Amino acid sequence: MIRTKLTTKFGIDHPILLAPMDKVSGGTLAAAVTAAGGLGLIGGGYGDAEWLEEQFSAANNQPVGVGFITWALAEKPHLMDLCLERKPRAMIFAFGDATEFVMKCRDAGVPSIWQVHRVEQARQALSAGTDVIVVQGQEAGGHGMDRGLATLLPAVRDAAGPDQIIVAAGGIGDGRGLAGSLMLGADGIMMGTRFWAATEANGLNSAKARLVEAKGDDTLRTKVFDVARGLDWPWHFSGRVLQNDYSRRWHGDIDALKANESERTRYNEAEAEDYATRVVIGGEVVDLIHAIKPAGEIISDTVAQAEELLSNAQNYLT
Ligand SMILES: Cc1cc2nc3c(=O)[nH]c(=O)nc-3n(C[C@H](O)[C@H](O)[C@H](O)COP(=O)(O)O)c2cc1C
């Protein structure tokens, strides 16, 4: 068994969190991750009260947490109360200043998690007194910034000191990523793309199949799909996705896409499985995804491989 400050904090068997992927991480997936010994986090994303209620019910009383895109939650603060009433195991915030939400969590006795992409943001999360900091590298699927995990993670550990609970995210898909993250200073990992290709994830099987087929080289950080979908993301965030014809056409021509209403309409009216147009969000870790598997199997495989690597680590020493 791998024991860390993260497993102790949440009383979980394995130091593995499910990323709160907007709509993909529904109650069923979150519950499956918790049932397998990790901590499932529902992906509240941009905030939809009815959907959230459904997902808490789908979690079927398994202890799960819930996460939001911070700047979107700031526009719908009542959703925070809706979630706190459900007594989530934790709340996670990403993309913006989450100080006020961390304070609300503290008042409600709910652990708070803040996902950061820069050392400066980690300092902000530390001053807010957040319980757990997730350090996300640019390899990650979905939105993020431009720092690689291999330097950002130890830098945040240095800034935070030994007692802060820190979780690594971005490009982790197996036990090598878990073992390596522990060595770089993390107390656990949060996986997104790997769990997107889980049986219990919300989404079309054809989209999951694309994650299995894709290579990390095929991914790209871009703003194309935010512009196409009319999402008002702060400019310093981009999203890592599987490239397709639409991103190849518009990635280098964002201003022209903004001005081209018919191309944006074409995007939003495209069939769900028109993958030449529609985005499939995914990170560089698709290189390591070879099958759609139940979440429980993803967790047990990851932990078994990390345990083997860590127990053999002494072989490096003479
Ligand atoms: C499909 C998808 C949707 C995501 N949606 C969100 C989101 O709504 N909120 C959030 O904080 N992070 C979101 N993320 C980013 C994850 O929180 C996490 O940082 C990332 O998945 C970790 O990298 P990995 O994909 O390589 O595991 C999303 C990631 C993916 C793949």
Short mmCIF file of C-alpha atoms and ligand atoms in Angstrom, two decimals:
data_model
loop_
_atom_site.label_atom_id
_atom_site.label_comp_id
_atom_site.label_asym_id
_atom_site.label_seq_id
_atom_site.Cartn_x
_atom_site.Cartn_y
_atom_site.Cartn_z
CA MET A 1 0.00 0.00 0.00
CA ILE A 2 1.17 3.55 -0.69
CA ARG A 3 0.58 5.83 2.30
CA THR A 4 0.88 9.62 1.97
CA LYS A 5 -0.50 12.78 3.55
CA LEU A 6 -3.24 12.64 0.90
CA THR A 7 -4.46 9.14 1.80
CA THR A 8 -4.40 10.05 5.48
CA LYS A 9 -6.31 13.32 4.95
CA PHE A 10 -9.18 11.65 3.12
CA GLY A 11 -8.96 8.16 4.64
CA ILE A 12 -8.58 6.62 1.18
CA ASP A 13 -6.66 3.50 0.17
CA HIS A 14 -4.85 4.96 -2.85
CA PRO A 15 -3.41 8.43 -3.52
CA ILE A 16 -5.47 8.92 -6.68
CA LEU A 17 -8.05 11.60 -7.47
CA LEU A 18 -10.44 11.70 -10.39
CA ALA A 19 -10.13 15.06 -12.18
CA PRO A 20 -13.40 17.05 -12.14
CA MET A 21 -13.80 16.89 -15.92
CA ASP A 22 -16.74 19.03 -17.04
CA LYS A 23 -19.71 16.68 -17.58
CA VAL A 24 -17.37 13.67 -18.28
CA SER A 25 -16.83 13.09 -14.54
CA GLY A 26 -20.43 12.36 -13.58
CA GLY A 27 -21.68 10.78 -10.36
CA THR A 28 -21.26 7.23 -11.66
CA LEU A 29 -17.57 7.67 -12.53
CA ALA A 30 -16.86 9.61 -9.32
CA ALA A 31 -18.52 6.88 -7.25
CA ALA A 32 -16.56 4.16 -9.09
CA VAL A 33 -13.26 5.93 -8.31
CA THR A 34 -14.18 6.30 -4.64
CA ALA A 35 -15.37 2.69 -4.45
CA ALA A 36 -12.00 1.56 -5.84
CA GLY A 37 -10.12 3.37 -3.07
CA GLY A 38 -9.44 6.76 -4.67
CA LEU A 39 -11.44 9.98 -4.43
CA GLY A 40 -13.98 10.77 -7.12
CA LEU A 41 -14.68 14.40 -7.97
CA ILE A 42 -17.77 15.30 -10.01
CA GLY A 43 -17.01 17.74 -12.85
CA GLY A 44 -19.33 20.70 -12.20
CA GLY A 45 -17.49 22.64 -14.92
CA TYR A 46 -19.36 25.80 -15.94
CA GLY A 47 -22.19 25.09 -13.49
CA ASP A 48 -25.61 23.55 -14.17
CA ALA A 49 -27.79 23.06 -11.07
CA GLU A 50 -30.05 20.36 -12.50
CA TRP A 51 -27.12 18.32 -13.82
CA LEU A 52 -25.31 18.60 -10.46
CA GLU A 53 -28.34 17.32 -8.54
CA GLU A 54 -28.56 14.35 -10.91
CA GLN A 55 -24.86 13.53 -10.45
CA PHE A 56 -24.97 13.66 -6.66
CA SER A 57 -27.89 11.22 -6.86
CA ALA A 58 -26.01 9.01 -9.33
CA ALA A 59 -23.12 8.82 -6.86
CA ASN A 60 -25.53 6.87 -4.68
CA ASN A 61 -24.18 7.98 -1.30
CA GLN A 62 -20.55 7.15 -2.09
CA PRO A 63 -18.40 9.95 -0.61
CA VAL A 64 -17.48 12.08 -3.62
CA GLY A 65 -16.35 15.65 -4.12
CA VAL A 66 -17.22 18.20 -6.76
CA GLY A 67 -15.26 20.75 -8.77
CA PHE A 68 -15.88 23.95 -10.68
CA ILE A 69 -14.23 26.31 -13.13
CA THR A 70 -13.63 29.14 -10.67
CA TRP A 71 -14.42 32.10 -12.96
CA ALA A 72 -17.67 30.44 -14.02
CA LEU A 73 -18.65 29.63 -10.40
CA ALA A 74 -18.07 33.29 -9.50
CA GLU A 75 -20.92 34.08 -11.91
CA LYS A 76 -23.23 31.48 -10.24
CA PRO A 77 -22.25 31.52 -6.53
CA HIS A 78 -25.54 29.88 -5.45
CA LEU A 79 -24.17 26.58 -6.87
CA MET A 80 -21.61 26.60 -4.07
CA ASP A 81 -24.43 26.44 -1.49
CA LEU A 82 -26.21 23.74 -3.47
CA CYS A 83 -23.05 21.60 -3.31
CA LEU A 84 -22.22 22.34 0.32
CA GLU A 85 -25.72 21.18 1.30
CA ARG A 86 -24.82 17.81 -0.24
CA LYS A 87 -21.82 17.56 2.13
CA PRO A 88 -19.22 16.77 -0.56
CA ARG A 89 -16.03 14.96 0.51
CA ALA A 90 -14.08 17.90 -0.97
CA MET A 91 -14.50 20.81 -3.35
CA ILE A 92 -11.97 21.60 -6.07
CA PHE A 93 -11.52 24.92 -7.88
CA ALA A 94 -9.43 25.73 -10.94
CA PHE A 95 -8.82 28.71 -13.22
CA GLY A 96 -9.07 31.87 -11.17
CA ASP A 97 -8.84 33.26 -7.65
CA ALA A 98 -10.69 30.76 -5.45
CA THR A 99 -9.98 32.51 -2.12
CA GLU A 100 -13.64 33.23 -1.29
CA PHE A 101 -14.67 29.65 -2.12
CA VAL A 102 -11.85 28.21 0.02
CA MET A 103 -13.13 30.32 2.92
CA LYS A 104 -16.70 29.08 2.37
CA CYS A 105 -15.44 25.49 2.39
CA ARG A 106 -13.57 26.10 5.62
CA ASP A 107 -16.71 27.56 7.26
CA ALA A 108 -18.67 24.49 6.12
CA GLY A 109 -16.00 22.02 7.26
CA VAL A 110 -15.42 20.76 3.71
CA PRO A 111 -11.80 20.26 2.53
CA SER A 112 -10.80 22.57 -0.33
CA ILE A 113 -8.56 21.77 -3.29
CA TRP A 114 -7.10 24.41 -5.65
CA GLN A 115 -5.61 23.45 -9.01
CA VAL A 116 -2.70 25.69 -10.06
CA HIS A 117 -0.53 26.05 -13.15
CA ARG A 118 2.18 28.44 -11.92
CA VAL A 119 4.23 28.86 -8.73
CA GLU A 120 2.65 32.30 -8.20
CA GLN A 121 -0.82 30.73 -8.24
CA ALA A 122 0.36 28.15 -5.70
CA ARG A 123 1.43 31.01 -3.41
CA GLN A 124 -2.07 32.48 -3.73
CA ALA A 125 -3.61 29.09 -2.87
CA LEU A 126 -1.28 28.80 0.12
CA SER A 127 -2.22 32.22 1.47
CA ALA A 128 -5.88 31.30 1.14
CA GLY A 129 -5.11 28.27 3.32
CA THR A 130 -6.39 25.66 0.88
CA ASP A 131 -6.10 22.08 2.13
CA VAL A 132 -4.74 20.53 -1.06
CA ILE A 133 -2.93 22.07 -4.03
CA VAL A 134 -3.11 20.28 -7.36
CA VAL A 135 -0.17 21.20 -9.58
CA GLN A 136 -1.15 20.82 -13.22
CA GLY A 137 1.45 20.56 -15.99
CA GLN A 138 0.88 21.69 -19.56
CA GLU A 139 0.77 18.03 -20.72
CA ALA A 140 -2.75 17.86 -19.26
CA GLY A 141 -5.92 17.36 -21.23
CA GLY A 142 -8.31 20.30 -21.05
CA HIS A 143 -7.58 23.82 -19.92
CA GLY A 144 -4.32 24.88 -18.38
CA MET A 145 -1.21 26.94 -18.94
CA ASP A 146 2.28 26.45 -20.29
CA ARG A 147 4.53 25.01 -17.53
CA GLY A 148 5.74 21.41 -17.68
CA LEU A 149 5.05 19.22 -14.64
CA ALA A 150 8.67 18.04 -14.17
CA THR A 151 9.83 21.51 -13.09
CA LEU A 152 6.61 23.02 -11.78
CA LEU A 153 5.88 20.27 -9.25
CA PRO A 154 9.19 20.37 -7.31
CA ALA A 155 9.14 24.18 -7.50
CA VAL A 156 5.70 24.26 -5.86
CA ARG A 157 6.89 21.77 -3.22
CA ASP A 158 9.84 24.07 -2.47
CA ALA A 159 7.52 27.06 -2.20
CA ALA A 160 4.94 25.24 -0.07
CA GLY A 161 7.17 23.39 2.38
CA PRO A 162 6.98 19.76 3.49
CA ASP A 163 3.60 19.82 5.27
CA GLN A 164 1.35 21.04 2.46
CA ILE A 165 -0.62 18.32 0.66
CA ILE A 166 0.26 18.50 -3.04
CA VAL A 167 -1.15 16.45 -5.89
CA ALA A 168 0.34 16.13 -9.39
CA ALA A 169 -1.77 16.35 -12.55
CA GLY A 170 -1.01 16.36 -16.24
CA GLY A 171 0.28 13.50 -18.33
CA ILE A 172 -0.19 10.77 -15.71
CA GLY A 173 -1.73 7.53 -16.93
CA ASP A 174 -0.05 4.64 -15.14
CA GLY A 175 2.10 3.61 -12.20
CA ARG A 176 5.20 5.22 -13.66
CA GLY A 177 3.47 8.59 -13.44
CA LEU A 178 2.37 7.90 -9.87
CA ALA A 179 5.81 6.74 -8.69
CA GLY A 180 7.56 9.58 -10.53
CA SER A 181 5.19 12.19 -9.10
CA LEU A 182 5.91 11.01 -5.55
CA MET A 183 9.64 11.43 -6.24
CA LEU A 184 9.05 14.95 -7.60
CA GLY A 185 7.36 15.99 -4.37
CA ALA A 186 3.69 15.07 -4.72
CA ASP A 187 1.53 13.22 -2.19
CA GLY A 188 -0.64 11.73 -4.93
CA ILE A 189 -1.95 12.16 -8.45
CA MET A 190 -5.08 13.39 -10.20
CA MET A 191 -5.87 11.79 -13.55
CA GLY A 192 -8.23 13.17 -16.16
CA THR A 193 -7.69 11.82 -19.66
CA ARG A 194 -6.98 8.26 -18.40
CA PHE A 195 -10.37 8.24 -16.59
CA TRP A 196 -12.12 9.85 -19.59
CA ALA A 197 -11.35 6.55 -21.32
CA ALA A 198 -13.05 4.64 -18.48
CA THR A 199 -16.19 2.57 -18.95
CA GLU A 200 -18.13 4.69 -16.42
CA ALA A 201 -17.20 8.12 -17.88
CA ASN A 202 -20.03 10.16 -19.39
CA GLY A 203 -19.58 10.47 -23.14
CA LEU A 204 -19.80 8.69 -26.43
CA ASN A 205 -17.91 5.43 -26.89
CA SER A 206 -16.74 6.73 -30.27
CA ALA A 207 -15.05 9.68 -28.51
CA LYS A 208 -13.40 7.33 -26.01
CA ALA A 209 -12.22 5.19 -28.93
CA ARG A 210 -10.50 8.26 -30.37
CA LEU A 211 -8.54 8.64 -27.13
CA VAL A 212 -7.37 5.04 -27.50
CA GLU A 213 -6.34 5.57 -31.13
CA ALA A 214 -4.72 8.99 -30.69
CA LYS A 215 -1.04 9.71 -30.01
CA GLY A 216 0.34 12.43 -27.76
CA ASP A 217 1.90 14.00 -30.85
CA ASP A 218 -1.62 14.54 -32.18
CA THR A 219 -2.60 16.82 -29.26
CA LEU A 220 -2.42 20.58 -29.21
CA ARG A 221 -2.99 23.44 -26.76
CA THR A 222 -5.36 25.82 -28.50
CA LYS A 223 -8.07 28.44 -28.03
CA VAL A 224 -9.91 27.40 -31.19
CA PHE A 225 -12.71 25.49 -29.49
CA ASP A 226 -13.30 28.13 -26.79
CA VAL A 227 -13.76 30.73 -29.53
CA ALA A 228 -15.94 28.38 -31.61
CA ARG A 229 -18.13 27.56 -28.58
CA GLY A 230 -18.34 31.22 -27.51
CA LEU A 231 -16.79 30.49 -24.09
CA ASP A 232 -15.32 33.53 -22.39
CA TRP A 233 -12.06 32.03 -21.09
CA PRO A 234 -9.38 34.38 -19.72
CA TRP A 235 -6.80 34.69 -22.47
CA HIS A 236 -3.88 33.07 -20.60
CA PHE A 237 -5.64 29.67 -20.53
CA SER A 238 -5.71 27.32 -23.51
CA GLY A 239 -7.09 23.80 -23.79
CA ARG A 240 -5.25 20.63 -24.82
CA VAL A 241 -7.30 18.63 -27.32
CA LEU A 242 -6.90 16.04 -30.06
CA GLN A 243 -6.17 17.97 -33.24
CA ASN A 244 -8.72 17.70 -36.04
CA ASP A 245 -9.50 19.40 -39.35
CA TYR A 246 -11.22 22.29 -37.57
CA SER A 247 -8.26 23.05 -35.28
CA ARG A 248 -5.80 22.63 -38.16
CA ARG A 249 -7.74 25.26 -40.13
CA TRP A 250 -8.22 27.82 -37.33
CA HIS A 251 -5.42 27.39 -34.76
CA GLY A 252 -3.16 29.91 -36.46
CA ASP A 253 -6.03 32.19 -37.41
CA ILE A 254 -7.98 32.86 -34.20
CA ASP A 255 -8.91 36.46 -35.01
CA ALA A 256 -10.38 35.35 -38.34
CA LEU A 257 -12.42 32.67 -36.52
CA LYS A 258 -13.74 35.28 -34.08
CA ALA A 259 -14.91 37.33 -37.05
CA ASN A 260 -16.40 34.35 -38.89
CA GLU A 261 -19.85 33.70 -37.48
CA SER A 262 -20.80 31.07 -40.04
CA GLU A 263 -17.75 28.93 -39.15
CA ARG A 264 -18.65 29.16 -35.47
CA THR A 265 -22.24 28.21 -36.26
CA ARG A 266 -21.01 25.31 -38.38
CA TYR A 267 -19.04 24.10 -35.34
CA ASN A 268 -21.96 24.32 -32.94
CA GLU A 269 -24.38 22.67 -35.34
CA ALA A 270 -22.07 19.80 -36.32
CA GLU A 271 -23.20 16.25 -35.51
CA ALA A 272 -21.89 14.95 -32.17
CA GLU A 273 -19.76 12.32 -33.92
CA ASP A 274 -18.42 14.64 -36.63
CA TYR A 275 -14.93 14.47 -35.16
CA ALA A 276 -13.38 16.36 -38.06
CA THR A 277 -15.23 19.35 -36.61
CA ARG A 278 -16.14 18.55 -32.97
CA VAL A 279 -13.49 18.63 -30.28
CA VAL A 280 -12.36 15.61 -28.27
CA ILE A 281 -10.54 16.94 -25.22
CA GLY A 282 -7.50 14.88 -24.24
CA GLY A 283 -3.92 15.21 -23.07
CA GLU A 284 -0.50 13.92 -24.11
CA VAL A 285 -1.08 10.84 -21.95
CA VAL A 286 -3.18 9.30 -24.76
CA ASP A 287 0.16 7.68 -25.71
CA LEU A 288 -0.32 5.43 -22.68
CA ILE A 289 -4.02 4.61 -23.16
CA HIS A 290 -4.57 1.36 -25.06
CA ALA A 291 -8.04 0.33 -23.92
CA ILE A 292 -11.26 1.60 -22.39
CA LYS A 293 -11.31 0.05 -18.90
CA PRO A 294 -13.41 0.21 -15.74
CA ALA A 295 -12.16 2.90 -13.33
CA GLY A 296 -11.43 0.27 -10.68
CA GLU A 297 -9.06 -1.55 -13.04
CA ILE A 298 -7.30 1.70 -13.97
CA ILE A 299 -6.69 2.34 -10.27
CA SER A 300 -5.54 -1.17 -9.37
CA ASP A 301 -3.18 -1.35 -12.40
CA THR A 302 -1.72 2.08 -11.60
CA VAL A 303 -1.16 1.30 -7.94
CA ALA A 304 0.30 -2.18 -8.61
CA GLN A 305 2.81 -0.78 -11.11
CA ALA A 306 3.81 2.09 -8.82
CA GLU A 307 4.25 -0.27 -5.86
CA GLU A 308 6.50 -2.52 -7.91
CA LEU A 309 8.61 0.40 -9.13
CA LEU A 310 8.94 1.88 -5.66
CA SER A 311 9.84 -1.44 -4.04
CA ASN A 312 12.55 -2.02 -6.65
CA ALA A 313 13.91 1.52 -6.42
CA GLN A 314 16.77 0.36 -4.19
CA ASN A 315 18.19 -1.45 -7.25
CA TYR A 316 19.34 1.95 -8.50
CA LEU A 317 21.65 2.25 -5.51
CA THR A 318 24.95 0.44 -5.36
C1 LIG B 1 -12.21 16.04 -20.92
C2 LIG B 1 -11.58 16.93 -19.88
C3 LIG B 1 -12.36 17.90 -19.26
C4 LIG B 1 -11.79 18.70 -18.25
N1 LIG B 1 -12.60 19.60 -17.61
C5 LIG B 1 -12.12 20.24 -16.51
C6 LIG B 1 -12.98 21.06 -15.71
O1 LIG B 1 -14.15 21.23 -16.01
N2 LIG B 1 -12.46 21.65 -14.61
C7 LIG B 1 -11.15 21.45 -14.24
O2 LIG B 1 -10.74 21.97 -13.21
N3 LIG B 1 -10.31 20.73 -15.00
C8 LIG B 1 -10.77 20.09 -16.10
N4 LIG B 1 -9.91 19.31 -16.84
C9 LIG B 1 -8.48 19.24 -16.45
C10 LIG B 1 -8.28 18.25 -15.30
O3 LIG B 1 -8.71 18.84 -14.09
C11 LIG B 1 -6.83 17.81 -15.12
O4 LIG B 1 -6.00 18.89 -14.82
C12 LIG B 1 -6.23 17.08 -16.30
O5 LIG B 1 -7.15 16.18 -16.86
C13 LIG B 1 -4.97 16.35 -15.88
O6 LIG B 1 -4.24 15.93 -16.98
P1 LIG B 1 -4.46 14.55 -17.75
O7 LIG B 1 -5.65 14.79 -18.61
O8 LIG B 1 -3.21 14.37 -18.50
O9 LIG B 1 -4.71 13.49 -16.72
C14 LIG B 1 -10.44 18.53 -17.88
C15 LIG B 1 -9.67 17.56 -18.52
C16 LIG B 1 -10.23 16.75 -19.51
C17 LIG B 1 -9.37 15.69 -20.15
#
